[in-house]
CSV table of N, CA and C in Angstrom, one decimal:
chain,number,residue,atom,x,y,z
B,1,MET,N,-20.8,-8.4,-12.3
B,1,MET,CA,-19.6,-9.2,-12.2
B,1,MET,C,-18.4,-8.3,-12.6
B,2,ALA,N,-17.3,-8.5,-12.0
B,2,ALA,CA,-16.1,-7.7,-12.3
B,2,ALA,C,-15.6,-8.0,-13.6
B,3,ASP,N,-14.9,-7.0,-14.2
B,3,ASP,CA,-14.3,-7.2,-15.5
B,3,ASP,C,-13.2,-8.4,-15.4
B,4,PRO,N,-13.3,-9.4,-16.3
B,4,PRO,CA,-12.4,-10.5,-16.2
B,4,PRO,C,-11.0,-10.1,-16.6
B,5,PRO,N,-10.0,-10.8,-16.1
B,5,PRO,CA,-8.6,-10.5,-16.4
B,5,PRO,C,-8.3,-10.6,-17.9
B,6,ARG,N,-7.5,-9.7,-18.5
B,6,ARG,CA,-7.1,-9.8,-19.9
B,6,ARG,C,-5.6,-9.7,-19.9
B,7,ARG,N,-5.0,-10.5,-20.9
B,7,ARG,CA,-3.6,-10.4,-21.0
B,7,ARG,C,-3.2,-10.3,-22.5
B,8,VAL,N,-2.0,-9.9,-22.8
B,8,VAL,CA,-1.6,-9.8,-24.2
B,8,VAL,C,-1.3,-11.2,-24.7
B,9,SER,N,-1.8,-11.5,-25.9
B,9,SER,CA,-1.6,-12.7,-26.6
B,9,SER,C,-0.6,-12.5,-27.7
B,10,SER,N,0.7,-12.9,-27.4
B,10,SER,CA,1.8,-12.7,-28.3
B,10,SER,C,1.9,-13.7,-29.4
B,11,PHE,N,2.3,-13.3,-30.6
B,11,PHE,CA,2.7,-14.2,-31.7
B,11,PHE,C,3.7,-13.6,-32.5
B,12,ASP,N,4.5,-14.4,-33.3
B,12,ASP,CA,5.5,-13.8,-34.2
B,12,ASP,C,5.0,-12.8,-35.1
B,13,GLY,N,5.7,-11.7,-35.2
B,13,GLY,CA,5.3,-10.6,-36.1
B,13,GLY,C,4.4,-9.6,-35.4
B,14,LEU,N,3.9,-9.8,-34.2
B,14,LEU,CA,3.0,-8.9,-33.6
B,14,LEU,C,3.7,-7.6,-33.2
B,15,MET,N,3.2,-6.4,-33.6
B,15,MET,CA,3.8,-5.1,-33.3
B,15,MET,C,3.3,-4.7,-31.9
B,16,LEU,N,4.1,-4.6,-30.9
B,16,LEU,CA,3.7,-4.2,-29.6
B,16,LEU,C,4.0,-2.7,-29.3
B,17,THR,N,3.1,-2.1,-28.6
B,17,THR,CA,3.2,-0.7,-28.2
B,17,THR,C,3.4,-0.6,-26.7
B,18,ALA,N,3.7,0.6,-26.3
B,18,ALA,CA,3.9,0.8,-24.8
B,18,ALA,C,2.6,0.4,-24.1
B,19,ALA,N,1.5,0.7,-24.7
B,19,ALA,CA,0.2,0.3,-24.1
B,19,ALA,C,0.1,-1.2,-23.9
B,20,ASP,N,0.6,-2.0,-24.8
B,20,ASP,CA,0.6,-3.4,-24.7
B,20,ASP,C,1.4,-3.9,-23.5
B,21,PHE,N,2.6,-3.3,-23.4
B,21,PHE,CA,3.5,-3.7,-22.3
B,21,PHE,C,2.9,-3.2,-20.9
B,22,ALA,N,2.2,-2.1,-20.9
B,22,ALA,CA,1.6,-1.6,-19.7
B,22,ALA,C,0.4,-2.6,-19.3
B,23,ALA,N,-0.3,-3.0,-20.3
B,23,ALA,CA,-1.4,-3.9,-20.1
B,23,ALA,C,-0.9,-5.3,-19.5
B,24,GLU,N,0.2,-5.7,-20.0
B,24,GLU,CA,0.8,-7.0,-19.6
B,24,GLU,C,1.3,-6.8,-18.1
B,25,GLN,N,1.9,-5.7,-17.7
B,25,GLN,CA,2.3,-5.5,-16.4
B,25,GLN,C,1.1,-5.4,-15.4
B,26,GLN,N,0.0,-4.7,-15.9
B,26,GLN,CA,-1.2,-4.5,-15.1
B,26,GLN,C,-1.8,-5.9,-14.9
B,27,HIS,N,-1.8,-6.8,-15.9
B,27,HIS,CA,-2.3,-8.1,-15.7
B,27,HIS,C,-1.6,-8.9,-14.6
B,28,HIS,N,-0.2,-8.8,-14.6
B,28,HIS,CA,0.5,-9.5,-13.6
B,28,HIS,C,0.3,-8.9,-12.2
B,29,ARG,N,0.3,-7.6,-12.1
B,29,ARG,CA,0.0,-6.9,-10.8
B,29,ARG,C,-1.4,-7.4,-10.3
B,30,GLY,N,-2.4,-7.4,-11.2
B,30,GLY,CA,-3.7,-7.8,-10.8
B,30,GLY,C,-3.8,-9.2,-10.3
B,31,MET,N,-3.1,-10.1,-11.0
B,31,MET,CA,-3.1,-11.5,-10.6
B,31,MET,C,-2.4,-11.7,-9.3
B,32,ARG,N,-1.3,-11.0,-9.1
B,32,ARG,CA,-0.6,-11.0,-7.8
B,32,ARG,C,-1.5,-10.5,-6.6
B,33,TYR,N,-2.3,-9.5,-6.9
B,33,TYR,CA,-3.2,-8.9,-5.9
B,33,TYR,C,-4.3,-10.0,-5.6
B,34,LEU,N,-4.8,-10.7,-6.6
B,34,LEU,CA,-5.8,-11.7,-6.4
B,34,LEU,C,-5.3,-12.9,-5.6
B,35,HIS,N,-4.0,-13.3,-5.9
B,35,HIS,CA,-3.4,-14.3,-5.2
B,35,HIS,C,-3.2,-14.0,-3.8
B,36,ASN,N,-2.8,-12.8,-3.5
B,36,ASN,CA,-2.6,-12.4,-2.1
B,36,ASN,C,-3.9,-12.4,-1.3
B,37,ARG,N,-5.0,-11.9,-2.0
B,37,ARG,CA,-6.3,-11.9,-1.4
B,37,ARG,C,-6.8,-13.4,-1.1
B,38,LEU,N,-6.4,-14.3,-1.9
B,38,LEU,CA,-6.8,-15.7,-1.7
B,38,LEU,C,-6.2,-16.3,-0.4
B,39,HIS,N,-4.9,-15.8,-0.2
B,39,HIS,CA,-4.2,-16.4,1.0
B,39,HIS,C,-4.3,-15.5,2.2
B,40,GLY,N,-5.1,-14.5,2.2
B,40,GLY,CA,-5.2,-13.6,3.4
B,40,GLY,C,-4.3,-12.4,3.3
B,41,TYR,N,-3.7,-12.0,4.4
B,41,TYR,CA,-2.9,-10.9,4.5
B,41,TYR,C,-1.6,-11.1,3.6
B,42,ALA,N,-1.2,-10.1,2.9
B,42,ALA,CA,0.0,-10.2,2.1
B,42,ALA,C,1.2,-10.0,3.0
B,43,LEU,N,1.0,-9.5,4.2
B,43,LEU,CA,2.1,-9.2,5.1
B,43,LEU,C,2.0,-10.0,6.4
B,44,GLU,N,1.9,-11.2,6.3
B,44,GLU,CA,1.7,-12.1,7.5
B,44,GLU,C,3.0,-11.9,8.3
B,45,GLY,N,2.8,-11.8,9.6
B,45,GLY,CA,4.0,-11.7,10.5
B,45,GLY,C,4.5,-10.3,10.8
B,46,LEU,N,3.9,-9.3,10.2
B,46,LEU,CA,4.3,-8.0,10.4
B,46,LEU,C,3.6,-7.5,11.7
B,47,ASP,N,4.3,-7.3,12.8
B,47,ASP,CA,3.7,-7.0,14.1
B,47,ASP,C,3.9,-5.5,14.3
B,48,VAL,N,3.0,-4.9,15.1
B,48,VAL,CA,3.1,-3.5,15.5
B,48,VAL,C,3.1,-3.5,17.0
B,49,GLU,N,4.1,-2.8,17.5
B,49,GLU,CA,4.2,-2.7,19.0
B,49,GLU,C,4.4,-1.2,19.3
B,50,ALA,N,4.0,-0.8,20.5
B,50,ALA,CA,4.1,0.6,20.9
B,50,ALA,C,5.5,0.9,21.5
B,51,GLU,N,6.3,-0.1,21.8
B,51,GLU,CA,7.5,0.2,22.5
B,51,GLU,C,8.7,-0.4,21.7
B,52,PRO,N,9.7,0.2,21.2
B,52,PRO,CA,9.8,1.7,21.3
B,52,PRO,C,9.0,2.3,20.1
B,53,LEU,N,8.4,3.4,20.4
B,53,LEU,CA,7.6,4.1,19.4
B,53,LEU,C,8.6,5.1,18.7
B,54,ARG,N,8.9,4.8,17.4
B,54,ARG,CA,10.0,5.6,16.7
B,54,ARG,C,9.4,6.3,15.5
B,55,LEU,N,8.1,6.4,15.3
B,55,LEU,CA,7.6,7.2,14.3
B,55,LEU,C,7.4,8.6,14.7
B,56,GLY,N,7.7,9.6,13.9
B,56,GLY,CA,7.4,11.0,14.2
B,56,GLY,C,5.9,11.2,13.9
B,57,LEU,N,5.1,11.2,14.9
B,57,LEU,CA,3.7,11.3,14.7
B,57,LEU,C,3.1,12.7,15.0
B,58,GLU,N,2.4,13.2,14.1
B,58,GLU,CA,1.6,14.4,14.4
B,58,GLU,C,0.3,14.0,15.0
B,59,PRO,N,-0.2,14.8,16.0
B,59,PRO,CA,-1.4,14.4,16.7
B,59,PRO,C,-2.6,14.5,15.7
B,60,VAL,N,-3.5,13.5,15.7
B,60,VAL,CA,-4.7,13.5,15.0
B,60,VAL,C,-5.8,13.7,16.0
B,61,CYS,N,-6.4,14.9,16.0
B,61,CYS,CA,-7.4,15.2,17.1
B,61,CYS,C,-8.5,14.2,17.1
B,62,ALA,N,-8.9,13.8,18.2
B,62,ALA,CA,-10.1,12.9,18.4
B,62,ALA,C,-11.3,13.6,18.9
B,63,GLY,N,-11.3,15.0,18.7
B,63,GLY,CA,-12.5,15.7,19.1
B,63,GLY,C,-12.2,16.6,20.3
B,64,GLU,N,-11.6,16.1,21.3
B,64,GLU,CA,-11.2,16.9,22.5
B,64,GLU,C,-9.9,17.7,22.1
B,65,ALA,N,-9.7,18.7,22.9
B,65,ALA,CA,-8.5,19.6,22.7
B,65,ALA,C,-7.2,18.9,22.9
B,66,ARG,N,-6.8,18.1,22.0
B,66,ARG,CA,-5.4,17.4,22.1
B,66,ARG,C,-5.1,16.7,23.4
B,67,GLU,N,-6.1,16.3,24.1
B,67,GLU,CA,-5.8,15.6,25.4
B,67,GLU,C,-5.4,14.2,25.0
B,68,ARG,N,-5.7,13.7,23.8
B,68,ARG,CA,-5.2,12.4,23.4
B,68,ARG,C,-5.3,12.4,21.9
B,69,TRP,N,-4.5,11.6,21.2
B,69,TRP,CA,-4.7,11.5,19.8
B,69,TRP,C,-4.9,10.0,19.4
B,70,LEU,N,-5.5,9.9,18.2
B,70,LEU,CA,-5.9,8.6,17.7
B,70,LEU,C,-5.5,8.6,16.2
B,71,GLY,N,-4.8,7.5,15.9
B,71,GLY,CA,-4.3,7.4,14.5
B,71,GLY,C,-4.3,5.9,14.1
B,72,GLU,N,-4.3,5.7,12.8
B,72,GLU,CA,-4.3,4.3,12.3
B,72,GLU,C,-3.0,4.2,11.4
B,73,LEU,N,-2.3,3.2,11.7
B,73,LEU,CA,-1.1,2.9,11.0
B,73,LEU,C,-1.4,2.0,9.8
B,74,ILE,N,-1.1,2.5,8.6
B,74,ILE,CA,-1.4,1.7,7.4
B,74,ILE,C,-0.2,1.5,6.6
B,75,ILE,N,-0.2,0.5,5.7
B,75,ILE,CA,0.8,0.3,4.8
B,75,ILE,C,0.2,0.2,3.4
B,76,THR,N,0.8,0.9,2.4
B,76,THR,CA,0.3,0.9,1.1
B,76,THR,C,1.5,0.7,0.1
B,77,GLY,N,1.1,0.4,-1.1
B,77,GLY,CA,2.1,0.2,-2.2
B,77,GLY,C,2.5,1.6,-2.7
B,78,HIS,N,3.7,1.8,-3.1
B,78,HIS,CA,4.2,3.0,-3.6
B,78,HIS,C,5.2,2.8,-4.7
B,79,GLU,N,5.2,3.6,-5.8
B,79,GLU,CA,6.1,3.4,-6.9
B,79,GLU,C,7.0,4.7,-7.0
B,80,ASP,N,8.3,4.5,-7.2
B,80,ASP,CA,9.2,5.6,-7.5
B,80,ASP,C,9.8,5.4,-8.9
B,81,PRO,N,9.8,6.4,-9.7
B,81,PRO,CA,10.5,6.3,-11.0
B,81,PRO,C,12.0,6.1,-10.9
B,82,GLU,N,12.5,5.3,-11.8
B,82,GLU,CA,14.0,5.0,-11.8
B,82,GLU,C,14.4,4.9,-13.3
B,83,SER,N,15.7,5.0,-13.5
B,83,SER,CA,16.3,4.9,-14.8
B,83,SER,C,15.8,5.9,-15.8
B,84,PRO,N,16.1,7.2,-15.7
B,84,PRO,CA,15.7,8.2,-16.6
B,84,PRO,C,16.3,8.0,-18.0
B,85,VAL,N,15.5,8.2,-19.0
B,85,VAL,CA,15.9,8.0,-20.4
B,85,VAL,C,15.2,9.2,-21.2
B,86,PRO,N,15.8,9.5,-22.4
B,86,PRO,CA,15.1,10.6,-23.2
B,86,PRO,C,13.7,10.1,-23.6
B,87,GLY,N,12.8,11.0,-23.4
B,87,GLY,CA,11.4,10.6,-23.7
B,87,GLY,C,11.1,11.0,-25.2
B,88,PRO,N,9.9,10.5,-25.7
B,88,PRO,CA,9.6,10.7,-27.1
B,88,PRO,C,9.3,12.2,-27.4
B,89,ASP,N,9.0,13.0,-26.4
B,89,ASP,CA,8.7,14.4,-26.7
B,89,ASP,C,9.9,15.3,-26.3
B,90,GLY,N,11.1,14.7,-26.1
B,90,GLY,CA,12.3,15.5,-25.8
B,90,GLY,C,12.5,15.6,-24.3
B,91,GLY,N,11.5,15.3,-23.5
B,91,GLY,CA,11.6,15.4,-22.0
B,91,GLY,C,12.3,14.1,-21.5
B,92,VAL,N,12.1,14.0,-20.2
B,92,VAL,CA,12.6,12.8,-19.5
B,92,VAL,C,11.5,11.8,-19.3
B,93,ALA,N,11.8,10.5,-19.6
B,93,ALA,CA,10.9,9.4,-19.2
B,93,ALA,C,11.6,8.5,-18.3
B,94,PHE,N,10.9,7.6,-17.7
B,94,PHE,CA,11.6,6.6,-16.8
B,94,PHE,C,11.3,5.2,-17.3
B,95,ALA,N,12.4,4.5,-17.4
B,95,ALA,CA,12.3,3.1,-17.9
B,95,ALA,C,11.9,2.1,-16.9
B,96,ARG,N,12.0,2.4,-15.6
B,96,ARG,CA,11.7,1.4,-14.6
B,96,ARG,C,10.9,2.2,-13.5
B,97,ARG,N,10.2,1.3,-12.7
B,97,ARG,CA,9.5,1.8,-11.5
B,97,ARG,C,9.9,0.9,-10.4
B,98,VAL,N,10.2,1.4,-9.2
B,98,VAL,CA,10.5,0.6,-8.0
B,98,VAL,C,9.3,0.6,-7.1
B,99,GLU,N,8.8,-0.6,-6.9
B,99,GLU,CA,7.6,-0.8,-6.0
B,99,GLU,C,8.1,-1.0,-4.6
B,100,GLN,N,7.6,-0.2,-3.7
B,100,GLN,CA,8.0,-0.3,-2.3
B,100,GLN,C,6.8,-0.1,-1.4
B,101,PRO,N,6.8,-0.7,-0.2
B,101,PRO,CA,5.8,-0.4,0.8
B,101,PRO,C,6.0,0.9,1.4
B,102,GLN,N,4.9,1.6,1.8
B,102,GLN,CA,5.0,2.9,2.5
B,102,GLN,C,4.1,2.9,3.7
B,103,LEU,N,4.7,3.2,4.9
B,103,LEU,CA,4.0,3.3,6.1
B,103,LEU,C,3.4,4.8,6.3
B,104,ALA,N,2.2,4.9,6.8
B,104,ALA,CA,1.7,6.2,7.1
B,104,ALA,C,0.7,6.1,8.3
B,105,VAL,N,0.5,7.2,8.9
B,105,VAL,CA,-0.5,7.3,10.0
B,105,VAL,C,-1.6,8.2,9.5
B,106,VAL,N,-2.8,7.8,9.5
B,106,VAL,CA,-3.9,8.6,9.0
B,106,VAL,C,-5.0,8.6,10.1
B,107,ALA,N,-5.9,9.6,10.0
B,107,ALA,CA,-7.0,9.7,10.9
B,107,ALA,C,-7.8,8.4,10.9
B,108,ALA,N,-8.5,8.1,12.0
B,108,ALA,CA,-9.3,6.9,12.2
B,108,ALA,C,-10.3,6.9,11.1
B,109,GLY,N,-10.5,5.8,10.4
B,109,GLY,CA,-11.5,5.6,9.3
B,109,GLY,C,-11.0,6.1,8.0
B,110,ALA,N,-9.9,6.7,7.9
B,110,ALA,CA,-9.4,7.3,6.6
B,110,ALA,C,-8.5,6.5,5.8
B,111,ALA,N,-8.3,5.2,6.2
B,111,ALA,CA,-7.4,4.3,5.5
B,111,ALA,C,-8.0,4.0,4.1
B,112,PRO,N,-7.2,4.2,3.0
B,112,PRO,CA,-7.7,3.9,1.7
B,112,PRO,C,-8.0,2.4,1.5
B,113,ALA,N,-8.9,2.0,0.7
B,113,ALA,CA,-9.2,0.6,0.5
B,113,ALA,C,-8.0,-0.2,-0.1
B,114,ALA,N,-7.1,0.5,-0.8
B,114,ALA,CA,-6.0,-0.2,-1.3
B,114,ALA,C,-4.9,-0.4,-0.3
B,115,GLY,N,-5.0,0.1,0.9
B,115,GLY,CA,-4.0,0.0,1.9
B,115,GLY,C,-4.4,-1.1,2.9
B,116,LEU,N,-3.4,-1.5,3.7
B,116,LEU,CA,-3.7,-2.5,4.7
B,116,LEU,C,-3.6,-1.8,6.1
B,117,LEU,N,-4.7,-1.8,6.8
B,117,LEU,CA,-4.7,-1.2,8.2
B,117,LEU,C,-3.9,-2.2,9.1
B,118,LEU,N,-2.9,-1.7,9.7
B,118,LEU,CA,-2.0,-2.6,10.6
B,118,LEU,C,-2.5,-2.5,12.0
B,119,ALA,N,-2.8,-1.2,12.5
B,119,ALA,CA,-3.1,-1.0,13.9
B,119,ALA,C,-3.7,0.3,14.1
B,120,ARG,N,-4.4,0.5,15.2
B,120,ARG,CA,-4.9,1.8,15.6
B,120,ARG,C,-4.2,2.1,16.9
B,121,SER,N,-3.7,3.3,17.0
B,121,SER,CA,-2.9,3.7,18.2
B,121,SER,C,-3.6,4.9,18.8
B,122,THR,N,-3.5,5.0,20.2
B,122,THR,CA,-4.0,6.1,20.9
B,122,THR,C,-2.9,6.5,21.9
B,123,ARG,N,-2.8,7.8,22.2
B,123,ARG,CA,-1.9,8.3,23.3
B,123,ARG,C,-2.7,9.1,24.2
B,124,SER,N,-2.7,8.8,25.5
B,124,SER,CA,-3.4,9.6,26.5
B,124,SER,C,-2.6,10.8,26.9
B,125,THR,N,-3.2,11.5,27.8
B,125,THR,CA,-2.6,12.8,28.3
B,125,THR,C,-1.3,12.5,29.1
B,126,ASP,N,-1.2,11.3,29.6
B,126,ASP,CA,0.1,10.9,30.4
B,126,ASP,C,1.1,10.3,29.4
B,127,HIS,N,0.8,10.4,28.1
B,127,HIS,CA,1.7,10.0,27.0
B,127,HIS,C,1.8,8.4,26.9
B,128,THR,N,0.9,7.7,27.5
B,128,THR,CA,0.8,6.3,27.4
B,128,THR,C,0.3,6.0,26.0
B,129,VAL,N,1.0,5.1,25.3
B,129,VAL,CA,0.6,4.7,23.9
B,129,VAL,C,0.0,3.3,24.0
B,130,LYS,N,-1.2,3.2,23.4
B,130,LYS,CA,-1.8,1.9,23.3
B,130,LYS,C,-1.9,1.5,21.8
B,131,VAL,N,-1.6,0.3,21.5
B,131,VAL,CA,-1.7,-0.2,20.1
B,131,VAL,C,-2.8,-1.3,20.1
B,132,ASP,N,-3.7,-1.2,19.2
B,132,ASP,CA,-4.8,-2.2,19.0
B,132,ASP,C,-4.6,-2.8,17.6
B,133,THR,N,-4.1,-4.0,17.5
B,133,THR,CA,-3.9,-4.7,16.3
B,133,THR,C,-5.2,-5.5,15.8
B,134,SER,N,-6.2,-5.5,16.7
B,134,SER,CA,-7.4,-6.3,16.3
B,134,SER,C,-8.2,-5.6,15.2
B,135,VAL,N,-7.8,-4.4,14.9
B,135,VAL,CA,-8.6,-3.7,13.8
B,135,VAL,C,-8.0,-4.0,12.4
B,136,ARG,N,-7.0,-4.8,12.4
B,136,ARG,CA,-6.4,-5.2,11.1
B,136,ARG,C,-7.4,-5.8,10.2
B,137,ARG,N,-7.5,-5.4,9.0
B,137,ARG,CA,-8.5,-5.9,8.0
B,137,ARG,C,-7.8,-6.4,6.8
B,138,PRO,N,-8.4,-7.3,6.0
B,138,PRO,CA,-7.8,-7.7,4.8
B,138,PRO,C,-7.8,-6.6,3.8
B,139,LEU,N,-6.9,-6.7,2.8
B,139,LEU,CA,-6.9,-5.7,1.7
B,139,LEU,C,-8.3,-5.6,1.0
B,140,GLY,N,-8.7,-4.4,0.7
B,140,GLY,CA,-9.9,-4.2,-0.1
B,140,GLY,C,-9.6,-4.1,-1.5
B,141,PRO,N,-10.6,-4.0,-2.4
B,141,PRO,CA,-10.4,-3.9,-3.8
B,141,PRO,C,-9.8,-2.5,-4.1
B,142,GLY,N,-8.8,-2.5,-5.0
B,142,GLY,CA,-8.0,-1.2,-5.3
B,142,GLY,C,-8.7,-0.4,-6.3
């Protein structure tokens, strides 16, 4: 059985550390993840179409000599540091993190479990692009 969720139990006079705040945030992220899993795709309504194709895609070889490429469009969570402040060791620390989705094209079958596979695309020698959204799968455990 998976490790059950844990959260900080606050009371007056409790001394909190950075680890306690990190645990609290991890609890909320985990609960949001489980909630999204309960309801299916977290990105309902996000469609992928081949026209117009505006991603700068590098070919992912499908075995043959670049006569066609095959790639999978995925979306993952990404965090960027924000609000630099003086750190405890004299360096720079960041007081905030900005959570954003990030699109990427990866080789077929290389999508990470924490990402959402949106579509598989192929381009033939005549540069025709085909998009297959039937490969979309629910988010896997992170």
